[in-house]
PDB file of C-alpha atoms in Angstrom:
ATOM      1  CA  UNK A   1      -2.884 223.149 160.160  1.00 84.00           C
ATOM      2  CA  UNK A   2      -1.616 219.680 160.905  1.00 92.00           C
ATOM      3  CA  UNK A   3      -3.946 216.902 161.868  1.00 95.00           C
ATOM      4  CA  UNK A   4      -2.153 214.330 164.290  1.00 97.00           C
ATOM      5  CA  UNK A   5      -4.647 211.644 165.078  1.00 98.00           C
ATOM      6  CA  UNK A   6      -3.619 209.622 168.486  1.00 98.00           C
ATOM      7  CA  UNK A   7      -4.684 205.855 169.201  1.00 97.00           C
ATOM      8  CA  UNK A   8      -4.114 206.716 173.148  1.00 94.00           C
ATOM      9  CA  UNK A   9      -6.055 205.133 176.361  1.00 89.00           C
ATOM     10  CA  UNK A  10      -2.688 205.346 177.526  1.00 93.00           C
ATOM     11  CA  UNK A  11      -1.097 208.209 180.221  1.00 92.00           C
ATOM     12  CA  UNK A  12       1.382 209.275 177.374  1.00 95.00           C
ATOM     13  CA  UNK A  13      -1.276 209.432 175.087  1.00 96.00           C
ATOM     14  CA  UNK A  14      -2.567 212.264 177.443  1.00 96.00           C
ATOM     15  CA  UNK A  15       0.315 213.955 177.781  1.00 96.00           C
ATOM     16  CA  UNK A  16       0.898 214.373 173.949  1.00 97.00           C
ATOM     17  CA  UNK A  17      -2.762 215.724 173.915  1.00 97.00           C
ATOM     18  CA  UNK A  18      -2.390 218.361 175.849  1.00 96.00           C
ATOM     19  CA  UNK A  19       1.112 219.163 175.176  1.00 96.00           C
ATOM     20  CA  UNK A  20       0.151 219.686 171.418  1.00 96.00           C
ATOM     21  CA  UNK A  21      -3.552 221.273 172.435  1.00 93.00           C
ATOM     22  CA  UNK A  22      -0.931 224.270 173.191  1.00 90.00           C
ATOM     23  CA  UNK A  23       0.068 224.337 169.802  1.00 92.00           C
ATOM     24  CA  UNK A  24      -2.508 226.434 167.347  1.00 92.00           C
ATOM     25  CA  UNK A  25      -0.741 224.806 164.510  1.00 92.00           C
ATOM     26  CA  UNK A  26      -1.564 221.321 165.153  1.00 94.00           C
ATOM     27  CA  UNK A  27      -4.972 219.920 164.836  1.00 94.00           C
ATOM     28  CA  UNK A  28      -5.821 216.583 167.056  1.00 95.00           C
ATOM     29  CA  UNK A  29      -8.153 213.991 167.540  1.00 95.00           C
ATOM     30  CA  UNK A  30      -7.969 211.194 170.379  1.00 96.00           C
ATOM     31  CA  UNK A  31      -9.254 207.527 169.540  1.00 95.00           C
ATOM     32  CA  UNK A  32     -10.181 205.532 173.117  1.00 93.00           C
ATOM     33  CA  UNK A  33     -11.379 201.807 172.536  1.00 83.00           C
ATOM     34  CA  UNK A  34     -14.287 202.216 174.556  1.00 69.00           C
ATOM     35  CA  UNK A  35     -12.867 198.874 176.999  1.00 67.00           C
ATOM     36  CA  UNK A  36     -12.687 200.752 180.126  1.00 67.00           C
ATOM     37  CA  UNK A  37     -15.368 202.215 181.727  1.00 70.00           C
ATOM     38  CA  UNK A  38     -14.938 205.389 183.347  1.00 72.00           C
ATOM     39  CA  UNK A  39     -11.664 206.375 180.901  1.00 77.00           C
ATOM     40  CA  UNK A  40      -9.875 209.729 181.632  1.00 82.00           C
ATOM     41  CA  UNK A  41     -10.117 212.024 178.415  1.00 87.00           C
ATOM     42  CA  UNK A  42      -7.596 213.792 177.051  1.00 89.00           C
ATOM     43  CA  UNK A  43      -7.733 216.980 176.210  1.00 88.00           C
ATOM     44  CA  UNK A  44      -8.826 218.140 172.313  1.00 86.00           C
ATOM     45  CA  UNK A  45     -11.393 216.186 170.342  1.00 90.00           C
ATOM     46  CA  UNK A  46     -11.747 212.671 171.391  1.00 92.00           C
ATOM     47  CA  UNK A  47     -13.800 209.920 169.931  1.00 92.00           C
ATOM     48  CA  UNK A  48     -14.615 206.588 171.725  1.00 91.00           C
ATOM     49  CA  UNK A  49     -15.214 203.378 170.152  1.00 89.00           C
ATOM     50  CA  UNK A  50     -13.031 200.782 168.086  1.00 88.00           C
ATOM     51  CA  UNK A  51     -12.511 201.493 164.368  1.00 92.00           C
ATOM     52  CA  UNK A  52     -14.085 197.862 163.136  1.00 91.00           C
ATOM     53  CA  UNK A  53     -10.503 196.671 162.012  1.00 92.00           C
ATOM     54  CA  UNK A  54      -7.525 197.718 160.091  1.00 93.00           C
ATOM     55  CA  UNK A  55     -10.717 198.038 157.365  1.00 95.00           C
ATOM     56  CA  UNK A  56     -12.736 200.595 159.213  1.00 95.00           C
ATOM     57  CA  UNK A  57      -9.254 202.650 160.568  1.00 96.00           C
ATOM     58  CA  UNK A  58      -8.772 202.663 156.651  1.00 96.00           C
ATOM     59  CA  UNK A  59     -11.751 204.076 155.955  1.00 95.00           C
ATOM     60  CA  UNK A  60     -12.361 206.300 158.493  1.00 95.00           C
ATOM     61  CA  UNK A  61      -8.791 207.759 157.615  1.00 96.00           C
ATOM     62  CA  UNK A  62      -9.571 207.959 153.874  1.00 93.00           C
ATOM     63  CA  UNK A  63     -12.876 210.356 155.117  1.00 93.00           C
ATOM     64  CA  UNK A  64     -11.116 212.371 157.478  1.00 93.00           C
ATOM     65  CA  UNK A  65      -7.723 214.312 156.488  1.00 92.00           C
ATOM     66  CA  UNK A  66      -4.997 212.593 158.489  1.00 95.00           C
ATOM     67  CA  UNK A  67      -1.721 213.855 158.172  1.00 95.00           C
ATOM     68  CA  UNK A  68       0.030 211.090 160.731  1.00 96.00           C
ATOM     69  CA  UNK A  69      -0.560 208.950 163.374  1.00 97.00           C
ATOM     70  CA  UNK A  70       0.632 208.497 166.648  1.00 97.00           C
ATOM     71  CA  UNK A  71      -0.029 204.797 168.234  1.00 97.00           C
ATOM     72  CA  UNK A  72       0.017 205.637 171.705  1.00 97.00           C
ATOM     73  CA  UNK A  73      -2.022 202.419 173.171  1.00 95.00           C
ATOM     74  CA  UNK A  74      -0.947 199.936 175.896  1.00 94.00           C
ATOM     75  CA  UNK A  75       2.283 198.300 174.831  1.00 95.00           C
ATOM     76  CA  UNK A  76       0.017 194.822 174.813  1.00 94.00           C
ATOM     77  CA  UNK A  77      -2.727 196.168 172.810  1.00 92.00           C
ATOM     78  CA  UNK A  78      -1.232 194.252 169.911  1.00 92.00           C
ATOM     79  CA  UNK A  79      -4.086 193.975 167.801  1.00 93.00           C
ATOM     80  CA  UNK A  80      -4.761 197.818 167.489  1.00 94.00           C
ATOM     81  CA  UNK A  81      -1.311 198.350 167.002  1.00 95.00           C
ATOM     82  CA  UNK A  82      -1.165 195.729 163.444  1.00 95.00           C
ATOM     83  CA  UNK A  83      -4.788 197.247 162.343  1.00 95.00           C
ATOM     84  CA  UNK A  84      -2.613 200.877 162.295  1.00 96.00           C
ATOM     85  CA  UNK A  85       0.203 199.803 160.875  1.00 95.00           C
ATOM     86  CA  UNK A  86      -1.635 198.236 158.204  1.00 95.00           C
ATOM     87  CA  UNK A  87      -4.044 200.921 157.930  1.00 96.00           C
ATOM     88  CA  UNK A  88      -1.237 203.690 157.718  1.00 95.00           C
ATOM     89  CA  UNK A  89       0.692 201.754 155.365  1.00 94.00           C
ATOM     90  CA  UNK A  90      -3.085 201.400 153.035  1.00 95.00           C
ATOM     91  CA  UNK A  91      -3.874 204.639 153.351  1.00 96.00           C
ATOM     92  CA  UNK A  92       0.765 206.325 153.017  1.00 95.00           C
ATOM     93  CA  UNK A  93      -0.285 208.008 156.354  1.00 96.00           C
ATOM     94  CA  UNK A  94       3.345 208.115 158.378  1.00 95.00           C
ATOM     95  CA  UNK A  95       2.789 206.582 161.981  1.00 96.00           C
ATOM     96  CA  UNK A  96       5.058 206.371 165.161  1.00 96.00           C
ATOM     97  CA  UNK A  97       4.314 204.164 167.629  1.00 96.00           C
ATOM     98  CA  UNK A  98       5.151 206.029 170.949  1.00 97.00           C
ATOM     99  CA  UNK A  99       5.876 202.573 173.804  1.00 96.00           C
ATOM    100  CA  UNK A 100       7.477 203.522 177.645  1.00 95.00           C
ATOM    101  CA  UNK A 101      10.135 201.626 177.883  1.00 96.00           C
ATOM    102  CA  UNK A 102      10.170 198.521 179.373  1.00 96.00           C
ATOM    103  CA  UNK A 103      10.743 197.485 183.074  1.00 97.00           C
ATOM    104  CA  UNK A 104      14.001 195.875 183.808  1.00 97.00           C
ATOM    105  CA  UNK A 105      14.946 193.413 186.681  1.00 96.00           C
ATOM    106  CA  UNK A 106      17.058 195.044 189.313  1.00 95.00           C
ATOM    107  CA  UNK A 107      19.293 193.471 191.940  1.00 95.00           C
ATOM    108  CA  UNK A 108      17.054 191.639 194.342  1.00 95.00           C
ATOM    109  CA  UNK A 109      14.470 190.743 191.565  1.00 97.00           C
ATOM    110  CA  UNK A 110      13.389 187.202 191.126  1.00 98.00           C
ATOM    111  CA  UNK A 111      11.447 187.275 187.866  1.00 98.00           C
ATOM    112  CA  UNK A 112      10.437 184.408 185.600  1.00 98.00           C
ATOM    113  CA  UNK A 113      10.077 185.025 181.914  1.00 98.00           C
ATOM    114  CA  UNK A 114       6.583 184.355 180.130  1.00 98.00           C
ATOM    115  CA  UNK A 115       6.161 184.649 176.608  1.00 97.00           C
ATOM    116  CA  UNK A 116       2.377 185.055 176.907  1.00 97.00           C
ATOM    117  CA  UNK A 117      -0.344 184.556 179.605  1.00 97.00           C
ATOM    118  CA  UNK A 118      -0.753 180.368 178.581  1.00 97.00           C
ATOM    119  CA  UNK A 119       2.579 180.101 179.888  1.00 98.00           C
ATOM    120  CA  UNK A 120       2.490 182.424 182.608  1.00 98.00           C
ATOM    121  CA  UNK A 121      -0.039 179.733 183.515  1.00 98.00           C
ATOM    122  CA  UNK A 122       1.928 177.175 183.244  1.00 98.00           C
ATOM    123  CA  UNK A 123       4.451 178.519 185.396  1.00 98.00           C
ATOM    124  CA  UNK A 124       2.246 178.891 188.767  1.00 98.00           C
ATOM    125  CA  UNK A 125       1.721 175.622 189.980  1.00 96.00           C
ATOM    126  CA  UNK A 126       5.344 175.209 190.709  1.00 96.00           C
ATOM    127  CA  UNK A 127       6.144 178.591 192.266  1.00 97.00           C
ATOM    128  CA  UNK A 128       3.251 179.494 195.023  1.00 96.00           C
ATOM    129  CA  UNK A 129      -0.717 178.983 196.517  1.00 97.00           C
ATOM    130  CA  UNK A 130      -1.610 182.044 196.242  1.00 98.00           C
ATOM    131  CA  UNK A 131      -1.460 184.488 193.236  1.00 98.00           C
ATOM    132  CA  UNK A 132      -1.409 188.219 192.660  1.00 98.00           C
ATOM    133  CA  UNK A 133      -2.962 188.860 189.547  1.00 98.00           C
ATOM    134  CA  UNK A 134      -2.695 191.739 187.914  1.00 97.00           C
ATOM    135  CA  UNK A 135      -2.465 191.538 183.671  1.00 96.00           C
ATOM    136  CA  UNK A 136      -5.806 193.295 183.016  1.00 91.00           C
ATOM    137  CA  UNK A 137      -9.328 192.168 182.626  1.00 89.00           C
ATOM    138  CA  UNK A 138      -9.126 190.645 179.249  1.00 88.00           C
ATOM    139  CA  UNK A 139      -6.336 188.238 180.695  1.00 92.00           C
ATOM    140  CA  UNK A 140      -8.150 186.368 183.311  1.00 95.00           C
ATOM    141  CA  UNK A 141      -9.349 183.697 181.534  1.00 94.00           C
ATOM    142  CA  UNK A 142      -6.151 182.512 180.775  1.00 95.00           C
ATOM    143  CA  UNK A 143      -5.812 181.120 184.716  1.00 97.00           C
ATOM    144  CA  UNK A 144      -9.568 180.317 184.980  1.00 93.00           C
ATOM    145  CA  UNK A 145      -8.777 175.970 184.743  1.00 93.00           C
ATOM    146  CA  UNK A 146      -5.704 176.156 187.955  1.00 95.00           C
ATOM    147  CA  UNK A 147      -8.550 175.529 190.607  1.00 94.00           C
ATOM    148  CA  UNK A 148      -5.702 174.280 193.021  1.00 95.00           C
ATOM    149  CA  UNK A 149      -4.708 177.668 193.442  1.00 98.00           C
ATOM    150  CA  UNK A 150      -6.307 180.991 195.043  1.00 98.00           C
ATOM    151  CA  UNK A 151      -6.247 184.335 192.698  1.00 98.00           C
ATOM    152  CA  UNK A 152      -6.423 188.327 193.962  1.00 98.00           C
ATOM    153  CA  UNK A 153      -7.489 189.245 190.510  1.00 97.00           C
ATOM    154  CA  UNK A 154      -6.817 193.545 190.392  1.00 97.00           C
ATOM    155  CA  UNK A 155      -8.324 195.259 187.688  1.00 94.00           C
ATOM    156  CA  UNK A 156      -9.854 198.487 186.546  1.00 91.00           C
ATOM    157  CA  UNK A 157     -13.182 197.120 185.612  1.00 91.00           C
ATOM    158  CA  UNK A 158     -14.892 193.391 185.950  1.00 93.00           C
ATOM    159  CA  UNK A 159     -13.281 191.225 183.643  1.00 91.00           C
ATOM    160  CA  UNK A 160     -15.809 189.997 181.192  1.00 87.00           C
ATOM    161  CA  UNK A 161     -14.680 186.403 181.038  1.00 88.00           C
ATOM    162  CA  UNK A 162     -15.114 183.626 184.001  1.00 87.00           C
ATOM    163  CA  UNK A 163     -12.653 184.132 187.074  1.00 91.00           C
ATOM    164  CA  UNK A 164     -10.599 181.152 188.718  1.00 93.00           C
ATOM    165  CA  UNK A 165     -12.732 179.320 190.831  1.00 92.00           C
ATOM    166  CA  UNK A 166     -10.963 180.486 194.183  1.00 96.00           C
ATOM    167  CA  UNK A 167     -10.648 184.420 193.466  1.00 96.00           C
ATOM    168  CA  UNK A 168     -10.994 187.380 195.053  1.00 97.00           C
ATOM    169  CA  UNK A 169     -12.054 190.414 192.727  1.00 97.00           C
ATOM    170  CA  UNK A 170      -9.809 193.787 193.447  1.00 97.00           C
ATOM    171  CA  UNK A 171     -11.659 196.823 191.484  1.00 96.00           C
ATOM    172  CA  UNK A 172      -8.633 199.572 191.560  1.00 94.00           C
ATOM    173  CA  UNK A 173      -6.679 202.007 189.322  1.00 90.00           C
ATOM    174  CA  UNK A 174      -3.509 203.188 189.664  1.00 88.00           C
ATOM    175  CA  UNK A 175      -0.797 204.901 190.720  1.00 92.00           C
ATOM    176  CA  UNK A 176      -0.226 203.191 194.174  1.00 95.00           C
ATOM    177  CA  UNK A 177       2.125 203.273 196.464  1.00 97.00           C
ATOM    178  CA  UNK A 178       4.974 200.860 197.618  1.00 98.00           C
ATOM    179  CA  UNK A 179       3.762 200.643 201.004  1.00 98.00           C
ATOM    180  CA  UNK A 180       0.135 199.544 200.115  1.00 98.00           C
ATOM    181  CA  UNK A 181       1.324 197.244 197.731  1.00 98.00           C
ATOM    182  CA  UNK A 182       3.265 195.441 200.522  1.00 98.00           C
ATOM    183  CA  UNK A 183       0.521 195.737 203.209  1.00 98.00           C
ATOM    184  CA  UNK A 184      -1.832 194.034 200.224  1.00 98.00           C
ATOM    185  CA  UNK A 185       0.521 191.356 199.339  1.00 98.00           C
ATOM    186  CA  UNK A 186       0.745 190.503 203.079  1.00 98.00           C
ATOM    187  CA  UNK A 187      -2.858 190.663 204.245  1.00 98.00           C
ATOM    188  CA  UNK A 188      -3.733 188.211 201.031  1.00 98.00           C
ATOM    189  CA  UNK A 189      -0.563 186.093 202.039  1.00 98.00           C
ATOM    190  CA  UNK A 190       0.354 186.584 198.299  1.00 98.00           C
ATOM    191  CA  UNK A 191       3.144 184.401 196.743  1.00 97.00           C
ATOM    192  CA  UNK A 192       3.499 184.799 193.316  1.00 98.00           C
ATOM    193  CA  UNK A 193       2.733 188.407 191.481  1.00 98.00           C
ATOM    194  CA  UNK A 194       1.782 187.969 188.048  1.00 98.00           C
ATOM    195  CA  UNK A 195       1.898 191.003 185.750  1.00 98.00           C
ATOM    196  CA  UNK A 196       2.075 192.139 181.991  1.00 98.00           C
ATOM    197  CA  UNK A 197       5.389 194.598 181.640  1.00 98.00           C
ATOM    198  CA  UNK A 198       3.513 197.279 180.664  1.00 95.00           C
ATOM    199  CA  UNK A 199       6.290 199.488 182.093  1.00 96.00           C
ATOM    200  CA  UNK A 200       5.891 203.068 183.434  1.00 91.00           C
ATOM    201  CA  UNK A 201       5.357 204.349 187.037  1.00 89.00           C
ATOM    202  CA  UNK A 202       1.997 204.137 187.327  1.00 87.00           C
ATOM    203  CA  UNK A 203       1.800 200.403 188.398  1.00 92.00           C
ATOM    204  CA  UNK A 204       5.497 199.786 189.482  1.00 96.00           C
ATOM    205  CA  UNK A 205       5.004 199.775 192.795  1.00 97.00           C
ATOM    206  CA  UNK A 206       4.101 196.273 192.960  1.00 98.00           C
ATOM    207  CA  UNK A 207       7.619 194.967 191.753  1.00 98.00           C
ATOM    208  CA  UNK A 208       9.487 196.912 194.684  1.00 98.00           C
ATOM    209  CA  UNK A 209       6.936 195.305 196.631  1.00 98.00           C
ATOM    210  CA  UNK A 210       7.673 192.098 195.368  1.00 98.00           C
ATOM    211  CA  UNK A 211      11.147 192.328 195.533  1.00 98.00           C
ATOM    212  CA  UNK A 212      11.321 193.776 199.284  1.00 98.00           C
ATOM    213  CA  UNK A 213       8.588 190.787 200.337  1.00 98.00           C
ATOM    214  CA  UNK A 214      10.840 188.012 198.471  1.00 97.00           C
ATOM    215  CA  UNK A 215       8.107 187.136 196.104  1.00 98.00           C
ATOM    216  CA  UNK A 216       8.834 185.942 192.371  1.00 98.00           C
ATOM    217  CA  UNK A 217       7.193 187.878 189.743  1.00 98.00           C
ATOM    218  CA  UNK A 218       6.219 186.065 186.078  1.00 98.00           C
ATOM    219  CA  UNK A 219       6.537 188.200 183.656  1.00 98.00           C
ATOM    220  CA  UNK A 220       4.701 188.267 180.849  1.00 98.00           C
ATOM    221  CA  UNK A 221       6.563 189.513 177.828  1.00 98.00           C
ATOM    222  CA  UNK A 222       5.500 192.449 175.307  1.00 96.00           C
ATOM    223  CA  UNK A 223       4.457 191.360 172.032  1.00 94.00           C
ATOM    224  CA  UNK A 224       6.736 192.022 168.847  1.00 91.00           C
ATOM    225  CA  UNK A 225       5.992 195.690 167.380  1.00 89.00           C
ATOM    226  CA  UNK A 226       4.846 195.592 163.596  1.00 85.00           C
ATOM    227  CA  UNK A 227       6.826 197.419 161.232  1.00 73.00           C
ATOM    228  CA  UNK A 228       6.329 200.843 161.531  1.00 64.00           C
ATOM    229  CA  UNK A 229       7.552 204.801 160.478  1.00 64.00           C
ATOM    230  CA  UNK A 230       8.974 204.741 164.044  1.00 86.00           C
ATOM    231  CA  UNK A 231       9.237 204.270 167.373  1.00 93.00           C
ATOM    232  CA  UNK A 232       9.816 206.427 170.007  1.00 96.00           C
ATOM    233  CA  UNK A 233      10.253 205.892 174.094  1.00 95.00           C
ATOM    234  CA  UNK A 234       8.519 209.129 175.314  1.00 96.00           C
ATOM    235  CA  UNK A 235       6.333 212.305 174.813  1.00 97.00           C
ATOM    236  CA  UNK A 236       9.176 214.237 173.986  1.00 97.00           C
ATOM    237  CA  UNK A 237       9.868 212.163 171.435  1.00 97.00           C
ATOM    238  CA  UNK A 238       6.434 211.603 170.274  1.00 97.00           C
ATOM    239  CA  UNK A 239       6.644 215.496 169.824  1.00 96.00           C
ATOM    240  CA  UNK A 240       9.837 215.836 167.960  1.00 95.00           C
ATOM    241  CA  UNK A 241       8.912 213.406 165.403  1.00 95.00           C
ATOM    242  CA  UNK A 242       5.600 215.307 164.683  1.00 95.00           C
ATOM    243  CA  UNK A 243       7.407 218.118 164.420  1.00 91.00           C
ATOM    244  CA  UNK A 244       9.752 216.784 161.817  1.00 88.00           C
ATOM    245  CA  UNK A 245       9.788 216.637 158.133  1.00 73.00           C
ATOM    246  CA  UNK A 246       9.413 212.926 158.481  1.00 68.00           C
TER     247      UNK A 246
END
């Protein structure tokens, strides 16, 4: 039997749990970080709780027979995704690194390009009052010293870091839909929509919103991928390559 362990947290990460859960000749255990609070869990074994580094992913793979990896976290968790690449390169484990493609600007779309949140940051002052802000809990603090402006701060759970002194705390989860995301933008009188592109339907809503309300989006770019066995855009993909010879 085949032991696939996947770094998930993600809804593709899901998927490729219970797609290979059908399969009696593959073996798989599900790694969440632990960061959000209520997490959905996938189906199969599943263990919560970071590894301690690309040291303790080493050793925990050296103790438990691995036969490849699949690093299906959010396309900005950039520091779990180096710790596995490392760690799989230690320990000659093959990995793919399974990443939804990314969202693309469509006629109508007024987006400004940030290479990280510091100068998504920088970018506000110029461009609106009043700021949709929706790049995850861990982000905030990065907007925390623009007291000038007024924040709706969406997340899944309370950020653990300050909020911007004129914020308003939004506790949701996606999917939504295109029409709420308009009649939020409007009742908050938002002008600017910050966001990570995360890609994937779960959270795009808000850019049709933003493009049928006129408002400019910053957005945040992905970080580089490390050097990996692959990469791959979807489940099905994720699927074929475990399947392989590799």
């Amino acid at each position: 039997m085949q032991r696939i362990l996947i770094l998930g947290g993600t809804g593709e990460a899901r998927s490729l749990a219970a797609a290979l859960a059908e399969d009696p000749a593959i073996d798989t255990v599900s790694s969440l970080a632990g960061r959000v609070r209520d997490p959905r869990i996938p189906a199969g074994v599943v263990r919560i709780g970071g590894f301690g580094g690309e040291g303790g992913l080493a050793e925990w793979l050296q103790h438990n027979r691995v036969d490849a990896i699949v690093d299906a976290t959010h396309p900005f968790a950039a520091r779990m995704t180096e710790n596995a690449a490392e760690a799989a390169r230690r320990c000659r484990i093959p990995l793919v690194v399974l990443r939804r493609p990314e969202w693309t600007p469509t006629p109508g779309d007024d987006w400004r390009p940030a290479r990280d949140l510091a100068a998504a940051a920088a970018l506000l002052p110029d461009l609106g009052a009043r700021i949709f802000l929706t790049v995850g809990r861990q982000g905030v603090g990065a907007f925390a010293d623009l007291p000038a402006l007024r924040f709706l701060v969406r997340a899944i759970d309370p950020p653990a870091v300050d909020l911007p002194a004129r914020s308003t705390l939004l506790l949701a989860r996606g999917p939504f839909t295109v029409s709420a995301e308009i009649a939020l933008m409007q009742r908050h009188q938002i002008d600017v929509l910050v966001t990570k592109n995360s890609g994937g339907d779960q959270t795009a809503a808000k850019l049709h919103a933003a493009r049928d309300l006129g408002i400019p989006v910053v957005m945040i770019d992905r970080p580089p991928l490390p050097r990996a066995s692959a990469t791959v855009g979807d489940v099905a993909g994720a699927l074929d390559w475990i399947r392989s010879d590799r």
